[in-house]
XYZ file of C-alpha atoms in Angstrom:
700
model
C -15.830 52.577 164.780
C -14.585 49.098 164.862
C -11.060 48.597 163.380
C -10.659 44.852 163.288
C -12.901 42.692 161.042
C -11.829 39.411 162.931
C -14.222 37.818 165.448
C -13.581 34.792 167.301
C -15.696 32.276 168.843
C -14.248 29.739 171.362
C -16.016 26.590 172.073
C -15.378 24.013 175.008
C -16.584 20.523 174.552
C -17.611 19.155 178.140
C -18.276 15.480 178.742
C -17.945 14.615 174.837
C -16.485 11.243 173.901
C -13.246 11.903 172.080
C -12.674 9.842 168.753
C -10.062 7.627 170.393
C -9.117 6.940 174.084
C -5.987 8.568 173.857
C -7.335 11.792 172.524
C -6.482 14.720 174.967
C -8.941 17.562 175.655
C -9.275 20.066 172.933
C -10.237 23.648 172.256
C -12.523 24.523 169.269
C -13.217 27.838 167.804
C -14.543 29.468 165.003
C -12.986 32.566 162.996
C -15.378 34.871 161.272
C -15.791 38.482 160.039
C -17.149 40.412 162.839
C -19.310 42.565 160.586
C -20.720 39.954 158.021
C -20.396 36.903 159.949
C -18.831 35.050 157.066
C -16.302 32.382 157.910
C -12.626 33.153 157.390
C -10.550 30.421 155.972
C -6.785 30.427 156.211
C -6.298 32.203 159.443
C -3.279 31.486 161.630
C -4.462 30.462 165.051
C -1.510 30.218 167.522
C -1.839 28.844 171.086
C 0.013 29.814 174.200
C -0.074 27.452 177.338
C 0.255 28.414 180.616
C 2.777 26.347 182.342
C 1.606 25.212 185.771
C 4.991 25.475 187.836
C 6.249 28.845 186.374
C 3.005 30.215 185.397
C 4.247 31.671 182.045
C 2.964 31.345 178.793
C 4.673 29.295 176.364
C 3.997 28.886 172.512
C 1.851 25.957 171.812
C 0.342 24.346 168.579
C -0.486 26.498 165.758
C -3.204 25.558 163.357
C -5.020 27.166 160.511
C -8.794 27.528 160.181
C -10.567 25.607 157.419
C -12.950 26.895 154.795
C -15.703 26.853 157.429
C -13.583 28.877 159.723
C -13.127 26.103 162.061
C -9.881 25.180 164.064
C -9.167 22.626 166.708
C -6.226 22.875 169.073
C -5.103 19.996 171.240
C -4.221 21.000 174.812
C -2.205 19.860 177.789
C -4.764 20.314 180.623
C -3.778 23.846 181.034
C -5.011 27.416 180.492
C -4.601 28.445 176.867
C -4.685 32.035 175.280
C -5.622 32.190 171.459
C -3.788 34.690 169.085
C -5.335 35.100 165.453
C -3.834 36.623 162.805
C -5.143 37.125 159.153
C -4.365 39.597 156.371
C -2.135 41.604 158.454
C -4.863 41.987 161.336
C -4.364 40.205 164.798
C -6.789 39.286 167.648
C -6.338 37.755 170.998
C -8.785 36.162 173.264
C -9.927 38.182 176.302
C -9.087 35.461 178.746
C -7.414 32.212 179.196
C -9.771 29.181 178.530
C -9.149 25.803 180.403
C -10.064 23.026 177.726
C -12.129 20.532 179.419
C -12.922 17.125 178.009
C -13.236 13.519 179.361
C -14.434 10.223 177.859
C -18.131 9.393 178.627
C -18.869 5.845 178.764
C -22.005 5.075 176.310
C -22.447 1.582 177.588
C -23.374 0.595 181.163
C -22.983 -3.214 181.294
C -25.209 -3.694 184.164
C -27.866 -1.103 185.731
C -30.171 -1.913 188.422
C -33.482 -0.356 189.736
C -34.776 -0.851 193.086
C -38.379 -0.718 194.691
C -39.698 -0.629 198.144
C -43.027 -1.033 199.682
C -43.077 2.152 201.736
C -40.817 4.990 202.294
C -40.869 5.016 205.941
C -40.737 2.347 208.710
C -40.519 2.052 212.120
C -37.680 0.218 213.787
C -38.316 -3.553 213.871
C -40.690 -3.370 210.881
C -40.020 -5.437 207.741
C -38.678 -3.778 204.894
C -39.674 -5.403 201.447
C -37.757 -4.512 198.122
C -37.467 -5.751 194.669
C -34.997 -5.161 191.847
C -34.643 -5.127 188.372
C -31.047 -5.875 186.446
C -30.911 -4.440 182.859
C -28.035 -4.384 180.139
C -27.834 -1.129 178.647
C -25.735 -0.314 175.521
C -26.528 3.217 174.621
C -24.056 3.280 171.638
C -25.838 0.259 169.926
C -29.201 1.197 171.297
C -29.675 -2.417 172.826
C -31.670 -2.607 176.258
C -32.734 -5.690 177.871
C -33.094 -7.561 181.242
C -30.009 -9.226 182.678
C -30.993 -12.928 183.997
C -28.750 -14.937 185.811
C -26.774 -12.165 187.476
C -25.309 -12.805 191.169
C -26.126 -9.426 193.079
C -25.135 -8.456 196.646
C -27.801 -6.185 198.626
C -26.856 -4.121 201.654
C -28.857 -2.216 204.085
C -26.722 0.689 205.479
C -27.722 2.834 208.491
C -27.836 6.694 208.941
C -23.830 6.610 209.074
C -23.198 4.648 206.069
C -22.329 1.311 207.808
C -23.449 -1.964 206.745
C -26.297 -3.129 209.035
C -27.271 -6.508 207.135
C -26.186 -8.145 203.710
C -28.395 -10.487 201.621
C -27.285 -12.282 198.278
C -29.502 -13.082 195.255
C -29.596 -14.225 191.820
C -31.754 -12.163 189.098
C -34.245 -14.735 187.459
C -35.461 -14.926 183.793
C -37.014 -11.429 184.005
C -33.740 -9.760 185.494
C -35.443 -9.472 188.818
C -34.524 -10.179 192.529
C -36.388 -9.511 195.858
C -35.976 -9.966 199.430
C -36.450 -8.118 202.778
C -34.532 -6.647 205.785
C -35.537 -5.513 209.058
C -35.352 -1.843 210.093
C -32.515 -1.686 212.735
C -33.759 -0.857 216.258
C -30.547 0.099 217.801
C -28.593 2.306 214.889
C -30.466 5.527 215.254
C -33.388 6.867 213.280
C -33.244 8.760 209.957
C -32.433 8.302 206.322
C -30.987 4.830 205.519
C -30.179 3.251 201.930
C -30.421 -0.132 200.466
C -27.738 -0.578 197.737
C -27.389 -3.369 195.232
C -23.831 -4.162 193.855
C -22.936 -6.513 190.917
C -19.262 -7.596 191.096
C -18.324 -5.120 193.702
C -19.612 -1.996 191.987
C -22.560 0.136 193.179
C -25.401 -0.276 190.380
C -28.627 0.858 192.189
C -29.945 2.246 195.714
C -33.340 3.249 197.297
C -33.535 5.762 200.161
C -35.600 4.624 203.270
C -36.601 6.378 206.499
C -36.658 4.719 209.695
C -38.552 6.623 212.333
C -40.441 6.162 215.728
C -43.422 7.867 214.117
C -46.966 7.821 215.117
C -49.409 7.205 212.476
C -51.613 10.257 211.679
C -55.134 9.832 212.522
C -56.582 12.766 210.395
C -55.623 15.169 207.620
C -56.587 19.025 207.162
C -57.638 20.349 203.906
C -58.566 23.885 202.581
C -61.014 24.429 199.811
C -60.230 26.745 196.711
C -62.143 29.868 196.128
C -64.237 29.553 192.862
C -65.858 32.904 192.891
C -64.378 36.283 192.027
C -63.456 38.435 194.932
C -62.210 41.907 195.466
C -59.028 43.431 197.325
C -60.055 44.738 200.717
C -63.152 42.132 200.933
C -63.524 39.937 203.826
C -62.505 36.591 202.646
C -63.871 33.251 204.108
C -61.934 30.188 203.364
C -63.437 27.053 204.293
C -61.580 24.009 205.689
C -62.250 20.483 206.856
C -60.253 18.271 209.508
C -61.333 14.461 208.608
C -59.753 11.169 209.906
C -58.663 8.563 207.564
C -61.400 6.380 208.264
C -63.977 9.370 207.047
C -65.178 10.575 210.573
C -64.837 14.307 211.595
C -62.621 15.765 213.938
C -64.964 17.543 216.343
C -64.198 20.672 218.530
C -60.449 20.710 217.644
C -58.376 23.986 218.007
C -57.281 25.868 214.502
C -54.406 28.057 214.636
C -54.101 30.052 211.618
C -51.812 32.585 209.757
C -52.228 34.393 206.368
C -49.137 35.505 204.563
C -49.142 37.868 201.517
C -46.607 38.014 198.665
C -46.977 39.635 195.039
C -46.747 38.086 191.625
C -47.650 39.234 188.088
C -49.393 37.935 185.012
C -46.998 35.920 182.573
C -47.671 38.117 179.772
C -46.781 41.226 181.671
C -43.652 39.680 183.183
C -42.290 38.733 179.806
C -42.939 42.212 178.289
C -42.022 44.492 181.394
C -39.888 42.452 183.521
C -37.661 45.539 184.499
C -40.564 47.160 186.269
C -41.252 44.577 188.629
C -37.535 43.930 189.614
C -37.504 46.342 192.316
C -40.558 44.523 194.295
C -39.274 40.698 193.540
C -36.954 41.260 196.459
C -39.389 42.262 198.927
C -40.125 39.519 201.599
C -43.544 38.114 202.172
C -45.755 39.620 205.023
C -47.756 38.417 207.517
C -51.137 40.102 207.497
C -53.631 38.039 209.724
C -53.466 35.426 212.398
C -55.930 33.932 215.009
C -57.760 30.863 216.381
C -60.803 29.232 215.705
C -62.416 25.718 216.219
C -63.830 22.834 214.231
C -67.543 22.124 214.140
C -69.433 18.975 214.311
C -68.652 18.102 210.722
C -65.065 18.764 211.142
C -65.384 22.029 209.139
C -64.133 25.411 210.023
C -63.626 28.809 208.615
C -60.775 31.159 208.226
C -61.876 34.958 207.543
C -59.323 37.757 206.685
C -59.249 41.103 205.086
C -57.526 41.052 201.441
C -55.232 44.010 202.109
C -53.124 44.965 198.981
C -49.653 46.115 199.088
C -50.127 49.751 198.084
C -46.188 50.272 197.519
C -47.052 48.065 194.116
C -48.561 50.242 191.319
C -51.826 49.100 190.202
C -50.789 49.895 186.742
C -48.469 47.071 186.744
C -51.254 44.662 187.166
C -50.059 43.050 190.306
C -51.592 39.886 191.805
C -51.427 39.492 195.585
C -51.026 35.799 196.832
C -52.442 35.033 200.172
C -50.923 31.887 201.793
C -53.117 30.376 204.465
C -51.619 27.958 206.839
C -53.902 26.015 209.320
C -52.649 24.122 212.346
C -55.498 21.829 213.705
C -55.032 20.284 217.183
C -57.341 17.292 218.318
C -58.319 16.438 221.945
C -55.216 14.018 221.984
C -53.073 16.402 221.043
C -52.055 15.614 217.648
C -51.560 18.447 215.333
C -51.920 18.395 211.700
C -51.412 21.186 208.974
C -53.495 22.074 205.929
C -52.367 25.120 203.495
C -53.564 26.489 200.267
C -53.464 29.916 198.672
C -55.827 32.583 197.347
C -54.856 35.117 194.692
C -56.718 38.309 194.361
C -55.834 41.266 192.324
C -57.399 44.993 191.594
C -59.033 42.918 188.724
C -60.909 39.601 189.963
C -60.384 37.745 186.769
C -57.699 36.977 184.449
C -57.312 35.828 180.811
C -54.528 34.209 178.990
C -53.667 33.725 175.341
C -51.421 31.248 173.941
C -50.404 30.332 170.453
C -47.654 28.074 168.811
C -44.326 29.725 167.922
C -44.237 28.333 164.360
C -46.833 30.802 162.656
C -47.166 30.270 158.907
C -48.836 32.894 156.443
C -50.212 29.835 154.736
C -52.660 28.942 157.511
C -54.730 30.978 159.999
C -53.026 31.942 163.134
C -55.171 29.994 166.061
C -55.026 31.783 169.447
C -56.304 29.827 172.689
C -58.081 31.883 175.216
C -58.562 30.467 178.772
C -60.394 32.765 181.262
C -60.293 31.789 185.099
C -60.321 33.776 188.395
C -56.698 34.498 189.968
C -56.777 31.249 191.828
C -56.772 29.518 188.051
C -60.405 28.184 188.520
C -62.343 28.520 185.290
C -65.077 30.750 184.883
C -67.290 32.329 181.793
C -66.166 35.361 180.413
C -66.732 37.488 177.294
C -64.499 40.136 175.634
C -62.738 41.515 172.570
C -59.237 40.605 170.968
C -57.672 43.130 169.051
C -54.682 42.671 166.445
C -52.303 45.367 165.989
C -49.089 45.577 163.766
C -46.095 46.049 165.562
C -44.089 49.285 164.330
C -40.779 48.349 163.369
C -37.637 50.323 163.539
C -36.130 51.723 160.403
C -33.087 49.663 160.804
C -32.087 46.375 162.489
C -31.434 47.250 165.989
C -28.458 46.090 167.842
C -28.055 44.922 171.160
C -25.786 47.102 173.588
C -22.328 45.516 174.670
C -23.695 45.410 178.170
C -26.410 43.032 176.865
C -29.190 45.491 177.403
C -30.464 48.823 176.337
C -29.253 52.280 177.275
C -31.451 52.469 180.512
C -29.418 53.516 183.491
C -30.604 54.332 187.095
C -28.209 55.738 189.665
C -27.641 53.529 192.290
C -27.988 55.330 195.801
C -25.061 54.805 198.243
C -25.794 52.201 200.934
C -24.918 54.894 203.753
C -27.028 57.643 202.496
C -29.896 58.675 204.745
C -33.207 58.431 202.916
C -35.221 60.839 205.512
C -32.694 63.471 205.889
C -34.343 65.655 203.409
C -30.935 65.837 201.142
C -30.614 64.149 197.792
C -29.003 60.628 198.220
C -25.765 60.326 197.110
C -24.896 58.207 194.022
C -22.378 55.564 193.176
C -19.917 55.573 190.581
C -21.312 52.740 188.667
C -25.221 52.969 188.014
C -27.511 50.084 187.734
C -28.008 49.034 184.311
C -31.922 47.675 183.464
C -31.559 44.750 181.137
C -33.880 46.252 178.208
C -32.961 44.426 174.986
C -33.679 46.801 171.903
C -33.961 43.810 169.876
C -36.904 42.383 171.734
C -39.795 43.133 169.552
C -42.300 42.710 172.517
C -41.155 45.886 173.480
C -41.950 47.629 170.484
C -44.880 50.049 169.992
C -47.916 49.158 168.266
C -49.236 50.736 164.857
C -52.723 50.527 163.289
C -55.396 48.061 164.393
C -55.500 45.267 161.974
C -58.384 43.073 163.063
C -60.758 42.305 165.975
C -62.940 39.697 167.186
C -65.264 39.182 170.176
C -64.850 35.956 171.962
C -67.076 34.026 174.480
C -65.936 31.413 176.995
C -68.245 29.004 178.475
C -68.076 27.161 181.932
C -64.662 25.484 181.038
C -63.292 28.982 180.308
C -61.845 28.041 177.183
C -62.340 29.035 173.450
C -60.026 29.814 170.197
C -60.115 32.264 167.575
C -58.443 32.521 164.212
C -56.863 35.155 162.262
C -55.310 35.195 158.678
C -52.481 37.279 158.499
C -49.615 38.269 156.137
C -45.952 37.850 157.156
C -44.876 40.317 159.894
C -44.884 41.145 163.619
C -48.212 41.433 165.451
C -49.406 41.942 168.936
C -52.843 40.588 170.069
C -54.517 42.422 173.026
C -57.309 40.989 174.911
C -59.757 43.523 176.700
C -62.534 42.299 178.960
C -64.042 43.243 182.387
C -64.451 41.106 185.478
C -67.770 40.910 187.452
C -67.243 44.226 189.070
C -66.443 46.036 185.791
C -62.779 46.173 186.459
C -60.627 45.764 183.220
C -59.126 42.592 182.238
C -56.063 42.818 179.953
C -53.733 40.283 178.210
C -51.268 40.736 175.457
C -49.572 37.982 172.939
C -46.922 38.741 170.574
C -46.763 37.110 167.338
C -44.147 36.491 164.585
C -45.744 35.394 161.255
C -43.527 33.669 158.796
C -43.266 32.753 155.193
C -41.139 29.372 155.195
C -40.992 29.200 151.510
C -39.250 32.756 151.057
C -35.837 33.707 150.664
C -35.998 36.828 152.897
C -37.291 37.147 156.652
C -39.293 40.007 156.082
C -39.112 42.076 159.428
C -36.584 43.919 161.201
C -35.258 41.490 163.790
C -31.388 40.678 163.821
C -31.912 36.709 164.498
C -35.018 34.587 164.452
C -34.941 30.949 165.314
C -38.492 28.977 165.317
C -39.069 25.316 165.641
C -42.234 23.992 164.132
C -42.149 21.109 166.675
C -40.024 20.157 169.745
C -40.901 16.323 169.557
C -40.809 14.207 166.503
C -40.612 10.571 165.715
C -38.699 8.128 163.424
C -40.237 8.579 159.804
C -41.144 12.249 160.490
C -38.947 15.449 159.581
C -37.845 18.195 162.154
C -38.112 21.607 160.731
C -36.951 24.885 162.019
C -36.586 28.257 160.240
C -33.888 30.710 160.782
C -33.477 34.232 159.274
C -32.433 37.592 159.800
C -33.778 41.257 159.117
C -29.961 42.570 157.959
C -29.752 42.868 154.179
C -27.241 39.928 153.959
C -26.258 37.197 156.417
C -24.916 33.623 156.872
C -25.398 31.227 159.880
C -23.868 28.150 160.825
C -26.018 25.192 161.464
C -24.772 22.045 163.254
C -26.629 18.719 164.051
C -24.786 16.467 166.495
C -25.582 13.246 168.474
C -23.323 11.575 170.906
C -20.741 14.096 170.277
C -20.462 13.678 166.615
C -21.503 15.863 163.827
C -24.577 14.353 161.799
C -24.462 17.516 159.768
C -23.086 20.925 159.599
C -23.201 23.821 156.919
C -23.402 27.450 156.417
C -26.865 28.825 155.161
C -26.684 30.328 151.712
C -25.301 34.048 151.786
C -27.875 35.245 149.270
C -30.612 34.330 151.546
C -31.617 36.186 154.815
C -34.068 33.105 155.727
C -33.159 29.252 155.451
C -35.748 26.132 156.262
C -33.530 23.802 158.331
C -34.811 20.134 158.004
C -33.486 16.964 159.302
C -35.124 13.652 158.618
C -35.347 11.380 161.654
C -34.871 7.675 161.858
C -34.663 4.919 164.235
C -30.832 5.470 165.095
C -31.830 8.892 166.517
C -33.941 8.016 169.194
C -32.830 9.664 172.333
C -32.648 13.099 170.729
C -30.263 15.189 168.382
C -28.485 18.509 169.298
C -28.985 21.423 167.187
C -26.972 24.562 167.352
C -27.353 27.838 165.236
C -24.666 30.429 165.086
C -24.933 33.848 163.590
C -22.574 36.857 163.723
C -23.657 40.459 162.557
C -21.929 43.925 163.381
C -19.908 42.425 166.112
C -22.599 40.815 167.961
C -22.993 37.082 168.601
C -26.482 35.427 168.187
C -26.651 31.676 169.137
C -29.182 29.291 169.507
C -29.034 25.540 171.118
C -31.806 23.061 171.405
C -32.444 19.477 171.641
C -34.579 17.599 169.166
C -36.769 15.098 171.222
C -37.116 11.840 169.708
C -38.641 9.670 172.654
C -38.293 5.961 173.414
C -42.144 5.259 172.661
C -41.064 2.109 171.080
C -40.357 0.701 174.593
C -43.170 1.889 176.455
C -45.761 -0.433 177.516
C -49.541 0.702 178.251
C -51.150 -1.152 181.410
C -54.958 -1.420 181.480
C -56.939 -2.805 184.402
C -60.250 -4.704 183.745
C -62.564 -6.121 186.465
C -65.541 -8.447 186.455
C -67.981 -9.737 189.075
C -71.190 -11.744 188.255
C -73.834 -9.812 190.114
C -76.294 -12.502 189.429
C -74.186 -14.760 191.772
C -74.496 -13.902 195.359
C -71.184 -13.567 197.099
C -69.349 -13.685 193.822
C -65.598 -12.793 194.010
C -64.425 -9.914 191.776
C -61.837 -10.753 189.143
C -59.120 -8.301 188.310
C -57.293 -8.508 184.822
C -54.379 -6.642 183.646
C -53.685 -6.010 180.032
C -50.430 -5.041 178.674
C -50.214 -3.567 175.230
C -47.369 -2.036 173.376
C -44.521 -2.830 170.900
C -43.645 -6.590 170.966
C -45.769 -6.820 174.459
C -46.716 -10.458 175.238
C -48.207 -11.590 178.352
C -45.849 -14.612 178.595
C -42.730 -12.220 178.714
C -44.010 -9.799 181.688
C -43.525 -9.906 185.432
C -45.928 -7.803 187.433
C -44.831 -5.973 190.644
C -47.546 -4.411 192.727
C -47.874 -3.499 196.445
C -50.187 -1.831 198.872
C -49.405 0.564 201.615
C -51.245 3.035 204.109
C -51.501 6.154 202.124
C -51.535 8.109 205.485
C -47.844 7.663 205.875
C -47.414 10.319 202.818
C -47.895 12.906 205.637
C -44.475 11.981 206.528
C -42.680 10.858 203.608
C -44.141 10.295 200.406
C -43.971 7.130 198.686
C -42.775 7.029 194.678
C -41.513 4.532 192.539
C -38.901 5.082 189.765
C -40.551 6.056 186.602
C -38.133 4.231 184.085
C -36.105 1.064 184.198
C -32.902 1.147 182.480
C -30.691 4.069 181.187
C -32.101 4.804 177.662
C -29.835 7.494 176.124
C -30.821 11.054 176.172
C -28.868 13.608 174.246
C -27.364 16.459 176.134
C -25.471 19.356 174.600
C -22.172 20.195 176.667
C -20.702 22.837 174.284
C -20.003 26.037 175.953
C -19.514 28.882 173.527
C -18.081 32.278 174.177
C -17.809 35.406 171.872
C -14.220 37.101 172.634
C -15.145 40.319 170.856
C -16.328 42.014 174.171
C -15.031 45.323 175.743
C -11.909 45.057 177.769
C -13.186 47.632 180.501
C -16.200 45.151 181.050
C -13.941 42.128 181.206
C -12.025 44.266 184.002
C -15.137 45.130 186.043
C -16.185 41.224 186.191
C -12.698 40.278 187.150
C -11.948 38.160 184.308
C -8.380 39.775 183.355
C -5.281 39.383 185.594
C -4.321 41.939 187.842
C -0.890 42.568 189.342
C -0.760 44.566 192.808
C 2.725 46.160 193.905
C 3.188 47.526 197.486
C 4.531 51.396 197.469
C 5.427 53.914 200.245
C 3.432 57.209 200.598
C 5.914 59.843 200.030
C 3.547 62.498 200.264
C 1.895 64.340 202.987
C -1.713 63.152 203.980
C -4.385 65.788 204.633
C -7.756 64.975 206.599
């Protein structure tokens, strides 16, 4: 029985811009009724500050919670303890909290992006680079190139010492370029090119200087497209080919095969606690040997797909066999190829997917994909049966440990497993994380509907079910080419967004219609609870400032959340939903993705050659389209390089120029209504130790 009705949620803002430059870090919180979750107004919130020198707690500011239960306490960069009183009841935070906070700058006057023509060079080779400077004001959403800016470019060696310095001026397109010579007497390894404006570091590019030998050939392994069984002899085909297209003949091939275990996604999501004992097992080498390439550069690796018998077949394990082949040609050059083969007790797999947002106003559409265990599409047939999930009589509640009452006694580390005696048990058992509120683990009831499906060569198809509000489980049943059963599961929540009640016994539901929206559209989500009553706090924020905040109507157990999106919200908006019921906190935090697609350009190459004119040159044309894209205002950067160098260091360019604002939620929330004994076990409560002298006789 709970004797207190006070609930305390402390929230710490990290990296949020204060309203003024002189604002100190502050600690926020919400006082609620820990049974109903309703906000409590007028609660007295007393802070106690930990002095850094004396380590004593001294009284700090006292504030009062407002009509929404909110309070805000300015701090002095010290650990803070909170004490709440209301209508004769009192409540103290279980641990001291350090309020973080600093001013985040939304504008970066000048930012640079550097490009190099390669990622790896030999000493003495020429390093070509190009940079682009941009002006970025995230607060005003102004992004443009920065012409006429003087920039200093440095090449630094592996020790960070400057090898060479250049100075340049950005042109009308904000770009600058130049070249360095890779140093010969500074050692080899990772080096950096840095660009500075007014002495500040604005951009850099990482390069590697090595005494490498250009690779002559590469090794590839083919993927298995057939259905294969465990304990079968598996043949993997490989090939060693030079970069000019000639085969590497009579080369030695040393190979090894390593086995690991994994599980289907649907099984992991529903029965994750059953596979926990096996996830820590290391991979095992099951085969190794030598072979030789043929005249066409091909070779074959054969091994027996032995399963791990310690993993139960009923847990649908998939054994992943990693094949590594080292090929050495006549000159002694060695190149490596690797690939993997996945094999299970069934030789095929099927996956079902559906959107989280499912309404009773439209049919539920389920995507089915069939493949072998390596993900190669195969044709298959089967049946999907739809069952209603059996709901509990009342809304379940999470255990204070975060899971269900499932305990496994933990053997003492020094116990001898082969001694014949029962192993000793430790004082504290292992607690399996089984959440009773996870409807994916609930039993199924009556069969509602079933449909046959058939996938073609693409391995995909769709089926539809028209369903009323409720919780459902779709179970796919099929057979592989050898008659082994293939199974998959998909759990569904079907909602009625226009209703005022949720309609099923889940304590907390939060479903988003779409993760990505664009200006002019409306973002929608649905919150609900299976309790008879309940109210949740909904908050929309951007750049640390609230756009909208409200408590849902207490007479409704389901609410449709909506936010119209405009141009000023590009970069995203943070959404938080907070709900407390029966001394349990349910919270959701997500980001509304609002992309900067108005800044994207589309590039399309076109080529033309007059086939009627002998020896005619081929003409290439690059078309740039997009918002406000004009040929006269574009500058092209292109380069060619030896792709064989990717064997040493893959060459990639930055995918974005400038720093467009991207929303990130840095709010850390903690519910203070937790058991004290758990805090002691986790070491979160202060402990004092005193030395005492033994005054009694000790016996062995």
